[in-house]
């Protein structure tokens, strides 16, 4: 099987987001970067399926790959090769343009039996690439996947997480899956993996190789402004012993109409 | 003349889910500002009885797709149904609930029609020139991003808690029209076991107006009982931090935060949760936040309206008792009676 995993690089905002003066988000150079956490489940599942059935795992990323590189991370974890779509002539890509570029990568790699992505990139929270890809490539999709079981070369049984539980679906292959947390326990990269990653090939197709027109890359969704949300007002601390605290809290919640 | 605002009504066990009611309220408001009609699609085995509910919540037209082949949700079938309505009604906006279903369907529509899709939209703005913008909440609820579309229809999914659930207006009526989905049987994905009714314990996080969330400060999984009792006293859903889910105390679908779910209840009670930014991302749109934690320096207090420093195992049971007492006393100034009848 050939499995493609789409990767997304996101700002590591654990320590807060850098703002430039004027309330705008700081330029990308000032962020520290990481692989979107959901992508780790996608990579892990792809590696497990490959190890069970043979074939290869290709990781692909559209956009600048700031250090630490997400493609190097994917290769260090065990992917066989990587595809990087980025050059200085590309405009800033919205989710649809990104998906069109990724669809070009998948057509170029054909045949691809399975496509895996994280269910969304944390931070920007679009969560669109899996569904966009499936429609662009006319493939079935299963999102929020928490379990996979390969029935044969053409059929996959899948569990997906919904609001109040899990569903079991069966899909034909090729298909697009989006990985939800809980799908597996992602591995850590090993020293051997890190060293081996340097020898693995990275393909860098240009827009002509992917048959992308200017119209394909034109953003349909534009960001007009960005501003921080003001923090919540000052917290009211309720002192006393547990009994007093509990009674006082209930009194305040009631008086202020905060109890539904 | 603006085309209608089109929405998709999600339902569960014969009732509209809370996210649908929120979506109808936001979509109705946008339709009013555009001077447009509101159309709602409802899809399922037997769903025409939902038409009057949709009318009461603001729909002017209801499109019903019904039949035995529509008993279980299937992405492509639902997407084809909405796509057919987009072609038929030429809407100015398509607004879907930000549920797993809405987030599953919307990207297929975006790719099919080459449209921009604004996920996690919290609010819509209409400029004097008629241009529609949306405010998206991103980066863990710390940033508002204003976006606009190159062309219509605009396409969006809503963030949890984006709309208030408005009381229905029983005098409203809607035209109900039956429609059929083309190629229903052409299914590449089959649901072997769709969501079983009532399979989750207690109310679902996205339906609940009160959420009680458990953190590592509880000390041990058996102490979750204290949280469950408090949740019961409040009619609340139980959620938890990533630490508690990773430790196996709760299922992932109960995790609130960056790699879990986003909730925006009227009241959120964080019990023994320290308040990492990843957790705040999933709950900071809640209307009122109460934090209970042993550590007075815990960051959760900066994200709370009320803070109680102490042992959650001592405070939570007393809170349950105080709520039970308060429930029998007459409410202050009769305010909540008024609220109840509105």
mmCIF file with all atom_site columns, C-alpha atoms in Angstrom, chain A residues 62-191:
data_model
loop_
_atom_site.group_PDB
_atom_site.id
_atom_site.type_symbol
_atom_site.label_atom_id
_atom_site.label_alt_id
_atom_site.label_comp_id
_atom_site.label_asym_id
_atom_site.label_entity_id
_atom_site.label_seq_id
_atom_site.pdbx_PDB_ins_code
_atom_site.Cartn_x
_atom_site.Cartn_y
_atom_site.Cartn_z
_atom_site.occupancy
_atom_site.B_iso_or_equiv
_atom_site.pdbx_formal_charge
_atom_site.auth_seq_id
_atom_site.auth_comp_id
_atom_site.auth_asym_id
_atom_site.auth_atom_id
_atom_site.pdbx_PDB_model_num
ATOM 1   C CA . UNK A 1 62  ? 2.410   22.524 1.669  1.00 0.00 ? 62  UNK A CA 1
ATOM 2   C CA . UNK A 1 63  ? 3.875   25.829 2.829  1.00 0.00 ? 63  UNK A CA 1
ATOM 3   C CA . UNK A 1 64  ? 7.100   27.029 4.418  1.00 0.00 ? 64  UNK A CA 1
ATOM 4   C CA . UNK A 1 65  ? 8.766   24.364 6.594  1.00 0.00 ? 65  UNK A CA 1
ATOM 5   C CA . UNK A 1 66  ? 10.331  26.442 9.365  1.00 0.00 ? 66  UNK A CA 1
ATOM 6   C CA . UNK A 1 67  ? 12.795  24.794 11.723 1.00 0.00 ? 67  UNK A CA 1
ATOM 7   C CA . UNK A 1 68  ? 12.194  22.391 13.360 1.00 0.00 ? 68  UNK A CA 1
ATOM 8   C CA . UNK A 1 69  ? 11.066  20.856 10.056 1.00 0.00 ? 69  UNK A CA 1
ATOM 9   C CA . UNK A 1 70  ? 7.861   18.824 10.163 1.00 0.00 ? 70  UNK A CA 1
ATOM 10  C CA . UNK A 1 71  ? 9.009   16.803 7.142  1.00 0.00 ? 71  UNK A CA 1
ATOM 11  C CA . UNK A 1 72  ? 12.242  15.809 8.906  1.00 0.00 ? 72  UNK A CA 1
ATOM 12  C CA . UNK A 1 73  ? 10.111  14.867 11.917 1.00 0.00 ? 73  UNK A CA 1
ATOM 13  C CA . UNK A 1 74  ? 7.884   12.652 9.744  1.00 0.00 ? 74  UNK A CA 1
ATOM 14  C CA . UNK A 1 75  ? 10.911  10.978 8.160  1.00 0.00 ? 75  UNK A CA 1
ATOM 15  C CA . UNK A 1 76  ? 12.584  10.509 11.549 1.00 0.00 ? 76  UNK A CA 1
ATOM 16  C CA . UNK A 1 77  ? 9.459   8.811  12.851 1.00 0.00 ? 77  UNK A CA 1
ATOM 17  C CA . UNK A 1 78  ? 9.662   6.301  9.987  1.00 0.00 ? 78  UNK A CA 1
ATOM 18  C CA . UNK A 1 79  ? 8.111   7.691  6.788  1.00 0.00 ? 79  UNK A CA 1
ATOM 19  C CA . UNK A 1 80  ? 9.942   6.529  3.637  1.00 0.00 ? 80  UNK A CA 1
ATOM 20  C CA . UNK A 1 81  ? 10.032  9.787  1.730  1.00 0.00 ? 81  UNK A CA 1
ATOM 21  C CA . UNK A 1 82  ? 8.682   13.311 1.746  1.00 0.00 ? 82  UNK A CA 1
ATOM 22  C CA . UNK A 1 83  ? 7.128   15.850 -0.613 1.00 0.00 ? 83  UNK A CA 1
ATOM 23  C CA . UNK A 1 84  ? 7.489   19.567 0.047  1.00 0.00 ? 84  UNK A CA 1
ATOM 24  C CA . UNK A 1 85  ? 5.395   22.055 -1.920 1.00 0.00 ? 85  UNK A CA 1
ATOM 25  C CA . UNK A 1 86  ? 6.799   25.520 -1.429 1.00 0.00 ? 86  UNK A CA 1
ATOM 26  C CA . UNK A 1 87  ? 8.606   28.205 -3.357 1.00 0.00 ? 87  UNK A CA 1
ATOM 27  C CA . UNK A 1 88  ? 8.846   31.947 -3.155 1.00 0.00 ? 88  UNK A CA 1
ATOM 28  C CA . UNK A 1 89  ? 6.421   32.461 -6.060 1.00 0.00 ? 89  UNK A CA 1
ATOM 29  C CA . UNK A 1 90  ? 3.521   30.886 -4.157 1.00 0.00 ? 90  UNK A CA 1
ATOM 30  C CA . UNK A 1 91  ? 1.110   33.301 -2.487 1.00 0.00 ? 91  UNK A CA 1
ATOM 31  C CA . UNK A 1 92  ? -0.204  32.801 1.029  1.00 0.00 ? 92  UNK A CA 1
ATOM 32  C CA . UNK A 1 93  ? -2.532  29.815 0.627  1.00 0.00 ? 93  UNK A CA 1
ATOM 33  C CA . UNK A 1 94  ? -5.988  29.440 2.132  1.00 0.00 ? 94  UNK A CA 1
ATOM 34  C CA . UNK A 1 95  ? -7.282  25.936 3.005  1.00 0.00 ? 95  UNK A CA 1
ATOM 35  C CA . UNK A 1 96  ? -8.820  25.338 -0.446 1.00 0.00 ? 96  UNK A CA 1
ATOM 36  C CA . UNK A 1 97  ? -5.618  26.341 -2.291 1.00 0.00 ? 97  UNK A CA 1
ATOM 37  C CA . UNK A 1 98  ? -3.576  24.190 0.108  1.00 0.00 ? 98  UNK A CA 1
ATOM 38  C CA . UNK A 1 99  ? -5.863  21.227 -0.575 1.00 0.00 ? 99  UNK A CA 1
ATOM 39  C CA . UNK A 1 100 ? -5.569  21.764 -4.332 1.00 0.00 ? 100 UNK A CA 1
ATOM 40  C CA . UNK A 1 101 ? -1.777  21.658 -4.048 1.00 0.00 ? 101 UNK A CA 1
ATOM 41  C CA . UNK A 1 102 ? -1.962  18.515 -1.917 1.00 0.00 ? 102 UNK A CA 1
ATOM 42  C CA . UNK A 1 103 ? -4.389  16.934 -4.388 1.00 0.00 ? 103 UNK A CA 1
ATOM 43  C CA . UNK A 1 104 ? -1.785  17.654 -7.101 1.00 0.00 ? 104 UNK A CA 1
ATOM 44  C CA . UNK A 1 105 ? 0.826   15.825 -5.015 1.00 0.00 ? 105 UNK A CA 1
ATOM 45  C CA . UNK A 1 106 ? -1.481  12.826 -4.617 1.00 0.00 ? 106 UNK A CA 1
ATOM 46  C CA . UNK A 1 107 ? -2.262  12.647 -8.349 1.00 0.00 ? 107 UNK A CA 1
ATOM 47  C CA . UNK A 1 108 ? 1.477   12.807 -9.079 1.00 0.00 ? 108 UNK A CA 1
ATOM 48  C CA . UNK A 1 109 ? 2.109   9.897  -6.688 1.00 0.00 ? 109 UNK A CA 1
ATOM 49  C CA . UNK A 1 110 ? -0.744  7.788  -8.067 1.00 0.00 ? 110 UNK A CA 1
ATOM 50  C CA . UNK A 1 111 ? -1.747  5.205  -7.135 1.00 0.00 ? 111 UNK A CA 1
ATOM 51  C CA . UNK A 1 112 ? -2.219  6.220  -3.486 1.00 0.00 ? 112 UNK A CA 1
ATOM 52  C CA . UNK A 1 113 ? -4.334  3.757  -1.466 1.00 0.00 ? 113 UNK A CA 1
ATOM 53  C CA . UNK A 1 114 ? -4.900  5.728  1.702  1.00 0.00 ? 114 UNK A CA 1
ATOM 54  C CA . UNK A 1 115 ? -4.627  9.378  2.692  1.00 0.00 ? 115 UNK A CA 1
ATOM 55  C CA . UNK A 1 116 ? -4.358  10.353 6.356  1.00 0.00 ? 116 UNK A CA 1
ATOM 56  C CA . UNK A 1 117 ? -4.390  13.818 7.936  1.00 0.00 ? 117 UNK A CA 1
ATOM 57  C CA . UNK A 1 118 ? -4.811  15.132 11.469 1.00 0.00 ? 118 UNK A CA 1
ATOM 58  C CA . UNK A 1 119 ? -8.461  16.081 12.059 1.00 0.00 ? 119 UNK A CA 1
ATOM 59  C CA . UNK A 1 120 ? -7.452  19.754 12.262 1.00 0.00 ? 120 UNK A CA 1
ATOM 60  C CA . UNK A 1 121 ? -4.438  21.977 12.656 1.00 0.00 ? 121 UNK A CA 1
ATOM 61  C CA . UNK A 1 122 ? -4.456  23.471 16.135 1.00 0.00 ? 122 UNK A CA 1
ATOM 62  C CA . UNK A 1 123 ? -4.271  27.255 16.221 1.00 0.00 ? 123 UNK A CA 1
ATOM 63  C CA . UNK A 1 124 ? -5.961  28.235 12.974 1.00 0.00 ? 124 UNK A CA 1
ATOM 64  C CA . UNK A 1 125 ? -8.600  25.541 13.561 1.00 0.00 ? 125 UNK A CA 1
ATOM 65  C CA . UNK A 1 126 ? -9.767  25.226 9.959  1.00 0.00 ? 126 UNK A CA 1
ATOM 66  C CA . UNK A 1 127 ? -10.175 21.421 10.042 1.00 0.00 ? 127 UNK A CA 1
ATOM 67  C CA . UNK A 1 128 ? -10.942 21.327 6.317  1.00 0.00 ? 128 UNK A CA 1
ATOM 68  C CA . UNK A 1 129 ? -8.099  19.616 4.455  1.00 0.00 ? 129 UNK A CA 1
ATOM 69  C CA . UNK A 1 130 ? -9.390  16.007 4.738  1.00 0.00 ? 130 UNK A CA 1
ATOM 70  C CA . UNK A 1 131 ? -12.870 16.832 3.388  1.00 0.00 ? 131 UNK A CA 1
ATOM 71  C CA . UNK A 1 132 ? -11.536 19.213 0.732  1.00 0.00 ? 132 UNK A CA 1
ATOM 72  C CA . UNK A 1 133 ? -9.089  16.557 -0.494 1.00 0.00 ? 133 UNK A CA 1
ATOM 73  C CA . UNK A 1 134 ? -11.747 13.859 -0.600 1.00 0.00 ? 134 UNK A CA 1
ATOM 74  C CA . UNK A 1 135 ? -14.068 16.018 -2.717 1.00 0.00 ? 135 UNK A CA 1
ATOM 75  C CA . UNK A 1 136 ? -11.290 17.261 -5.020 1.00 0.00 ? 136 UNK A CA 1
ATOM 76  C CA . UNK A 1 137 ? -10.117 13.686 -5.640 1.00 0.00 ? 137 UNK A CA 1
ATOM 77  C CA . UNK A 1 138 ? -13.670 12.227 -5.664 1.00 0.00 ? 138 UNK A CA 1
ATOM 78  C CA . UNK A 1 139 ? -12.853 9.845  -2.810 1.00 0.00 ? 139 UNK A CA 1
ATOM 79  C CA . UNK A 1 140 ? -14.831 8.695  0.225  1.00 0.00 ? 140 UNK A CA 1
ATOM 80  C CA . UNK A 1 141 ? -13.849 10.179 3.587  1.00 0.00 ? 141 UNK A CA 1
ATOM 81  C CA . UNK A 1 142 ? -14.099 9.187  7.222  1.00 0.00 ? 142 UNK A CA 1
ATOM 82  C CA . UNK A 1 143 ? -13.315 11.927 9.744  1.00 0.00 ? 143 UNK A CA 1
ATOM 83  C CA . UNK A 1 144 ? -12.510 11.823 13.488 1.00 0.00 ? 144 UNK A CA 1
ATOM 84  C CA . UNK A 1 145 ? -11.158 8.274  13.198 1.00 0.00 ? 145 UNK A CA 1
ATOM 85  C CA . UNK A 1 146 ? -10.185 6.492  16.428 1.00 0.00 ? 146 UNK A CA 1
ATOM 86  C CA . UNK A 1 147 ? -9.621  2.957  15.080 1.00 0.00 ? 147 UNK A CA 1
ATOM 87  C CA . UNK A 1 148 ? -8.824  1.316  11.751 1.00 0.00 ? 148 UNK A CA 1
ATOM 88  C CA . UNK A 1 149 ? -8.895  -2.321 10.655 1.00 0.00 ? 149 UNK A CA 1
ATOM 89  C CA . UNK A 1 150 ? -7.830  -3.283 7.161  1.00 0.00 ? 150 UNK A CA 1
ATOM 90  C CA . UNK A 1 151 ? -10.249 -5.946 5.870  1.00 0.00 ? 151 UNK A CA 1
ATOM 91  C CA . UNK A 1 152 ? -8.510  -6.450 2.529  1.00 0.00 ? 152 UNK A CA 1
ATOM 92  C CA . UNK A 1 153 ? -6.682  -4.324 -0.042 1.00 0.00 ? 153 UNK A CA 1
ATOM 93  C CA . UNK A 1 154 ? -9.875  -2.484 -0.929 1.00 0.00 ? 154 UNK A CA 1
ATOM 94  C CA . UNK A 1 155 ? -11.855 -2.216 2.284  1.00 0.00 ? 155 UNK A CA 1
ATOM 95  C CA . UNK A 1 156 ? -11.208 -0.596 5.635  1.00 0.00 ? 156 UNK A CA 1
ATOM 96  C CA . UNK A 1 157 ? -13.301 -0.809 8.790  1.00 0.00 ? 157 UNK A CA 1
ATOM 97  C CA . UNK A 1 158 ? -13.136 2.375  10.811 1.00 0.00 ? 158 UNK A CA 1
ATOM 98  C CA . UNK A 1 159 ? -14.398 3.663  14.137 1.00 0.00 ? 159 UNK A CA 1
ATOM 99  C CA . UNK A 1 160 ? -15.072 7.369  14.388 1.00 0.00 ? 160 UNK A CA 1
ATOM 100 C CA . UNK A 1 161 ? -15.784 9.554  17.378 1.00 0.00 ? 161 UNK A CA 1
ATOM 101 C CA . UNK A 1 162 ? -18.943 11.659 17.378 1.00 0.00 ? 162 UNK A CA 1
ATOM 102 C CA . UNK A 1 163 ? -20.534 13.815 20.104 1.00 0.00 ? 163 UNK A CA 1
ATOM 103 C CA . UNK A 1 164 ? -22.039 11.057 22.173 1.00 0.00 ? 164 UNK A CA 1
ATOM 104 C CA . UNK A 1 165 ? -20.047 7.971  21.289 1.00 0.00 ? 165 UNK A CA 1
ATOM 105 C CA . UNK A 1 166 ? -18.445 5.985  18.505 1.00 0.00 ? 166 UNK A CA 1
ATOM 106 C CA . UNK A 1 167 ? -19.689 4.834  15.122 1.00 0.00 ? 167 UNK A CA 1
ATOM 107 C CA . UNK A 1 168 ? -18.360 1.940  13.049 1.00 0.00 ? 168 UNK A CA 1
ATOM 108 C CA . UNK A 1 169 ? -18.111 2.576  9.307  1.00 0.00 ? 169 UNK A CA 1
ATOM 109 C CA . UNK A 1 170 ? -16.719 0.567  6.428  1.00 0.00 ? 170 UNK A CA 1
ATOM 110 C CA . UNK A 1 171 ? -15.161 2.349  3.464  1.00 0.00 ? 171 UNK A CA 1
ATOM 111 C CA . UNK A 1 172 ? -13.776 1.325  0.115  1.00 0.00 ? 172 UNK A CA 1
ATOM 112 C CA . UNK A 1 173 ? -10.180 2.280  -0.667 1.00 0.00 ? 173 UNK A CA 1
ATOM 113 C CA . UNK A 1 174 ? -8.653  4.590  -1.658 1.00 0.00 ? 174 UNK A CA 1
ATOM 114 C CA . UNK A 1 175 ? -10.125 6.894  0.967  1.00 0.00 ? 175 UNK A CA 1
ATOM 115 C CA . UNK A 1 176 ? -9.261  9.953  3.045  1.00 0.00 ? 176 UNK A CA 1
ATOM 116 C CA . UNK A 1 177 ? -9.211  9.609  6.835  1.00 0.00 ? 177 UNK A CA 1
ATOM 117 C CA . UNK A 1 178 ? -8.823  12.293 9.490  1.00 0.00 ? 178 UNK A CA 1
ATOM 118 C CA . UNK A 1 179 ? -7.095  11.176 12.679 1.00 0.00 ? 179 UNK A CA 1
ATOM 119 C CA . UNK A 1 180 ? -8.642  11.947 16.058 1.00 0.00 ? 180 UNK A CA 1
ATOM 120 C CA . UNK A 1 181 ? -6.790  11.718 19.355 1.00 0.00 ? 181 UNK A CA 1
ATOM 121 C CA . UNK A 1 182 ? -7.120  8.178  20.725 1.00 0.00 ? 182 UNK A CA 1
ATOM 122 C CA . UNK A 1 183 ? -6.410  6.496  17.363 1.00 0.00 ? 183 UNK A CA 1
ATOM 123 C CA . UNK A 1 184 ? -3.115  5.120  18.715 1.00 0.00 ? 184 UNK A CA 1
ATOM 124 C CA . UNK A 1 185 ? -0.171  5.929  20.989 1.00 0.00 ? 185 UNK A CA 1
ATOM 125 C CA . UNK A 1 186 ? 2.235   7.841  18.737 1.00 0.00 ? 186 UNK A CA 1
ATOM 126 C CA . UNK A 1 187 ? 5.869   6.726  18.929 1.00 0.00 ? 187 UNK A CA 1
ATOM 127 C CA . UNK A 1 188 ? 8.757   9.024  19.803 1.00 0.00 ? 188 UNK A CA 1
ATOM 128 C CA . UNK A 1 189 ? 11.498  9.432  17.242 1.00 0.00 ? 189 UNK A CA 1
ATOM 129 C CA . UNK A 1 190 ? 14.632  7.398  17.884 1.00 0.00 ? 190 UNK A CA 1
ATOM 130 C CA . UNK A 1 191 ? 18.244  8.455  17.373 1.00 0.00 ? 191 UNK A CA 1
#
